[in-house]
Amino acid sequence: MSKADLVADLKASLHDAADIFTAANDADFERHIDVAALAMGSKRPRTLLGSVTLSADVMTYLAPDDIVAPKFPIWGVNERNRYRQYERGYPGQLPRLSLVGGELHLTPAPTAAQIAALGATYKFYYYAAHQVAADAAQTTIRAGDRGLLLLRAQAEAMRELAVRNSGKPVAMRDGMSGQPRNATPAALYRELLDEFEAAS
């Protein structure tokens, strides 16, 4: 799925409401797709393996570009479970992995002795953000989840319409009675978001 294909599908699914989004080069629709891709992490978590090269007594390291949150470390876990605290080879307290301000923090910082015993390559699993790319091969959303992604993008479009029109109520009306035939964008946003969150 390329971003261009998804933008075309999103525009078609929004019908007349698509005409309100007029940014050049479909930037509005691309933004909706990008927000939806980020939200897909809550429905379809994406786990990747990362690594950093450790230095003794250094606690801050560059995080992967696509990291959302650390999952769990691999470094030293086997050794920690293999030995008792009083046995030779026990690595001591292993650093806790966290993400702070876009950087990986290892607390406490790994010691020279730990690095000598366990190696300088600190491997860890992390939750990664989904992406929708211009090249379909680089898109991380599965083809089977296309509808779910578009549903979330529709919700984002309705959220923006609700904010845009926050000073004036908006409702689509039928041509005969003048009665609203749809809810306001804010109500549609809530309905679409509830549908997204209820999806399995």
CSV table of C-alpha atoms in Angstrom, one decimal:
chain,number,residue,atom,x,y,z
A,1,MET,CA,0.0,0.0,0.0
A,2,SER,CA,1.6,3.3,-1.1
A,3,LYS,CA,0.6,6.6,0.5
A,4,ALA,CA,-0.8,7.8,-2.8
A,5,ASP,CA,-3.1,4.8,-3.0
A,6,LEU,CA,-4.3,5.3,0.6
A,7,VAL,CA,-4.8,9.1,0.0
A,8,ALA,CA,-7.0,8.3,-3.0
A,9,ASP,CA,-9.0,5.8,-1.0
A,10,LEU,CA,-9.4,8.3,1.9
A,11,LYS,CA,-10.6,11.1,-0.4
A,12,ALA,CA,-13.1,8.8,-2.0
A,13,SER,CA,-14.4,7.6,1.4
A,14,LEU,CA,-14.9,11.2,2.7
A,15,HIS,CA,-17.2,12.0,-0.3
A,16,ASP,CA,-18.1,15.7,-0.3
A,17,ALA,CA,-16.3,16.4,3.0
A,18,ALA,CA,-13.0,15.8,1.1
A,19,ASP,CA,-13.6,19.1,-0.8
A,20,ILE,CA,-13.0,21.0,2.5
A,21,PHE,CA,-9.4,19.9,2.7
A,22,THR,CA,-7.6,22.0,0.1
A,23,ALA,CA,-3.9,21.9,1.1
A,24,ALA,CA,-1.4,21.6,-1.7
A,25,ASN,CA,-0.2,18.1,-2.8
A,26,ASP,CA,-2.9,16.4,-0.6
A,27,ALA,CA,-1.0,17.4,2.5
A,28,ASP,CA,-4.2,17.3,4.6
A,29,PHE,CA,-5.0,13.8,3.6
A,30,GLU,CA,-1.4,12.7,4.1
A,31,ARG,CA,-1.5,14.1,7.6
A,32,HIS,CA,-4.7,12.1,8.3
A,33,ILE,CA,-3.0,8.9,7.1
A,34,ASP,CA,0.2,9.6,9.1
A,35,VAL,CA,-1.9,10.1,12.3
A,36,ALA,CA,-3.8,6.9,11.6
A,37,ALA,CA,-0.6,5.0,11.0
A,38,LEU,CA,0.7,6.1,14.4
A,39,ALA,CA,-2.6,5.1,16.0
A,40,MET,CA,-2.3,1.6,14.5
A,41,GLY,CA,0.4,0.9,17.0
A,42,SER,CA,-2.3,0.5,19.7
A,43,LYS,CA,-4.2,-2.1,17.5
A,44,ARG,CA,-1.3,-3.8,15.8
A,45,PRO,CA,1.9,-3.4,17.9
A,46,ARG,CA,5.1,-3.6,15.9
A,47,THR,CA,8.1,-5.0,17.7
A,48,LEU,CA,11.7,-4.6,16.4
A,49,LEU,CA,15.1,-5.5,17.8
A,50,GLY,CA,17.5,-2.7,18.5
A,51,SER,CA,21.0,-2.4,19.7
A,52,VAL,CA,23.5,0.2,21.0
A,53,THR,CA,27.2,-0.1,21.7
A,54,LEU,CA,27.8,0.5,25.4
A,55,SER,CA,30.5,2.5,27.1
A,56,ALA,CA,31.4,2.1,30.7
A,57,ASP,CA,29.6,4.5,33.0
A,58,VAL,CA,27.6,6.1,30.2
A,59,MET,CA,23.8,6.1,30.6
A,60,THR,CA,22.5,8.0,27.6
A,61,TYR,CA,22.4,6.5,24.1
A,62,LEU,CA,20.8,7.4,20.7
A,63,ALA,CA,17.4,5.8,20.3
A,64,PRO,CA,16.1,4.3,17.0
A,65,ASP,CA,14.2,6.8,14.9
A,66,ASP,CA,11.0,4.8,14.9
A,67,ILE,CA,10.9,3.9,18.6
A,68,VAL,CA,7.6,4.5,20.4
A,69,ALA,CA,8.6,2.8,23.7
A,70,PRO,CA,11.1,0.2,25.0
A,71,LYS,CA,9.7,-3.3,25.4
A,72,PHE,CA,12.4,-5.2,27.2
A,73,PRO,CA,16.1,-5.7,27.1
A,74,ILE,CA,17.9,-8.9,26.2
A,75,TRP,CA,21.4,-7.9,27.4
A,76,GLY,CA,22.5,-9.8,30.5
A,77,VAL,CA,19.2,-11.4,31.2
A,78,ASN,CA,20.4,-15.0,30.7
A,79,GLU,CA,23.4,-14.5,32.9
A,80,ARG,CA,21.3,-12.8,35.6
A,81,ASN,CA,19.0,-15.8,35.6
A,82,ARG,CA,21.8,-18.4,35.4
A,83,TYR,CA,23.7,-17.3,38.5
A,84,ARG,CA,22.8,-16.6,42.1
A,85,GLN,CA,23.8,-13.3,43.6
A,86,TYR,CA,26.7,-14.8,45.5
A,87,GLU,CA,28.1,-16.9,42.6
A,88,ARG,CA,31.0,-15.8,40.4
A,89,GLY,CA,29.5,-14.6,37.0
A,90,TYR,CA,26.5,-12.9,38.5
A,91,PRO,CA,26.4,-9.5,36.6
A,92,GLY,CA,24.9,-7.5,39.4
A,93,GLN,CA,22.1,-5.0,39.0
A,94,LEU,CA,21.3,-4.6,35.3
A,95,PRO,CA,20.5,-1.2,33.9
A,96,ARG,CA,16.8,-0.4,33.5
A,97,LEU,CA,15.9,0.7,30.0
A,98,SER,CA,13.8,3.8,29.5
A,99,LEU,CA,13.1,6.4,26.8
A,100,VAL,CA,13.6,10.0,27.9
A,101,GLY,CA,13.3,12.9,25.5
A,102,GLY,CA,14.0,10.8,22.5
A,103,GLU,CA,17.1,9.2,24.0
A,104,LEU,CA,17.6,5.8,25.6
A,105,HIS,CA,18.6,5.9,29.2
A,106,LEU,CA,20.2,3.0,31.0
A,107,THR,CA,19.9,3.4,34.8
A,108,PRO,CA,22.3,2.7,36.5
A,109,ALA,CA,24.9,3.1,33.8
A,110,PRO,CA,26.6,-0.1,32.8
A,111,THR,CA,29.9,-0.7,34.5
A,112,ALA,CA,33.2,-1.7,32.8
A,113,ALA,CA,33.0,-5.1,34.6
A,114,GLN,CA,29.5,-5.7,33.2
A,115,ILE,CA,30.5,-4.8,29.7
A,116,ALA,CA,33.6,-7.1,29.9
A,117,ALA,CA,31.4,-10.0,31.1
A,118,LEU,CA,28.3,-9.4,29.0
A,119,GLY,CA,29.6,-7.7,25.9
A,120,ALA,CA,29.4,-4.1,24.6
A,121,THR,CA,26.4,-4.7,22.3
A,122,TYR,CA,23.2,-4.0,24.3
A,123,LYS,CA,20.3,-5.6,22.5
A,124,PHE,CA,16.6,-4.8,23.3
A,125,TYR,CA,13.2,-5.2,21.9
A,126,TYR,CA,11.1,-2.0,21.4
A,127,TYR,CA,7.7,-0.9,20.1
A,128,ALA,CA,8.2,0.8,16.7
A,129,ALA,CA,5.9,3.3,14.9
A,130,HIS,CA,4.1,2.1,11.8
A,131,GLN,CA,4.8,4.1,8.6
A,132,VAL,CA,3.0,4.6,5.3
A,133,ALA,CA,5.5,5.3,2.7
A,134,ALA,CA,5.5,6.5,-0.9
A,135,ASP,CA,7.0,3.1,-1.8
A,136,ALA,CA,4.4,0.4,-1.0
A,137,ALA,CA,7.2,-2.0,0.0
A,138,GLN,CA,8.2,0.3,2.8
A,139,THR,CA,4.7,0.5,4.3
A,140,THR,CA,4.5,-1.4,7.6
A,141,ILE,CA,0.7,-1.8,7.7
A,142,ARG,CA,-0.6,-5.1,6.5
A,143,ALA,CA,-2.9,-5.2,3.5
A,144,GLY,CA,-5.6,-6.8,5.7
A,145,ASP,CA,-5.6,-3.8,7.9
A,146,ARG,CA,-6.2,-1.3,5.1
A,147,GLY,CA,-9.8,-0.7,6.1
A,148,LEU,CA,-8.9,-0.2,9.8
A,149,LEU,CA,-6.2,2.4,8.8
A,150,LEU,CA,-8.7,4.2,6.6
A,151,LEU,CA,-11.3,4.2,9.4
A,152,ARG,CA,-8.8,5.9,11.7
A,153,ALA,CA,-7.9,8.4,9.0
A,154,GLN,CA,-11.6,9.2,8.5
A,155,ALA,CA,-11.9,9.9,12.2
A,156,GLU,CA,-8.9,12.2,12.1
A,157,ALA,CA,-10.5,14.1,9.2
A,158,MET,CA,-13.7,14.5,11.2
A,159,ARG,CA,-11.7,15.7,14.2
A,160,GLU,CA,-10.1,18.4,12.1
A,161,LEU,CA,-13.4,19.4,10.7
A,162,ALA,CA,-14.9,19.7,14.2
A,163,VAL,CA,-12.0,22.0,15.3
A,164,ARG,CA,-12.2,24.0,12.1
A,165,ASN,CA,-15.9,24.6,12.6
A,166,SER,CA,-15.8,24.9,16.4
A,167,GLY,CA,-17.3,28.4,16.2
A,168,LYS,CA,-20.2,27.5,13.9
A,169,PRO,CA,-22.3,24.3,14.1
A,170,VAL,CA,-22.1,22.2,10.9
A,171,ALA,CA,-24.5,19.5,9.8
A,172,MET,CA,-25.2,18.0,6.4
A,173,ARG,CA,-28.9,18.3,5.6
A,174,ASP,CA,-31.1,16.4,3.1
A,175,GLY,CA,-32.6,18.4,0.2
A,176,MET,CA,-36.2,18.0,1.2
A,177,SER,CA,-36.9,18.7,4.8
A,178,GLY,CA,-33.7,20.6,5.7
A,179,GLN,CA,-33.2,18.2,8.6
A,180,PRO,CA,-29.7,17.1,9.5
A,181,ARG,CA,-29.0,13.7,7.9
A,182,ASN,CA,-25.7,13.2,9.7
A,183,ALA,CA,-24.2,14.1,13.0
A,184,THR,CA,-21.8,17.0,13.4
A,185,PRO,CA,-18.1,16.3,12.6
A,186,ALA,CA,-17.4,16.0,16.4
A,187,ALA,CA,-20.1,13.3,16.8
A,188,LEU,CA,-18.8,11.5,13.7
A,189,TYR,CA,-15.3,11.7,15.0
A,190,ARG,CA,-16.4,10.0,18.3
A,191,GLU,CA,-18.4,7.4,16.4
A,192,LEU,CA,-15.6,6.5,14.0
A,193,LEU,CA,-13.0,6.5,16.9
A,194,ASP,CA,-15.2,4.2,18.9
A,195,GLU,CA,-15.5,1.8,15.9
A,196,PHE,CA,-11.7,1.9,15.5
A,197,GLU,CA,-11.1,1.2,19.2
A,198,ALA,CA,-13.7,-1.7,19.2
A,199,ALA,CA,-12.1,-3.4,16.2
A,200,SER,CA,-10.1,-6.5,16.9
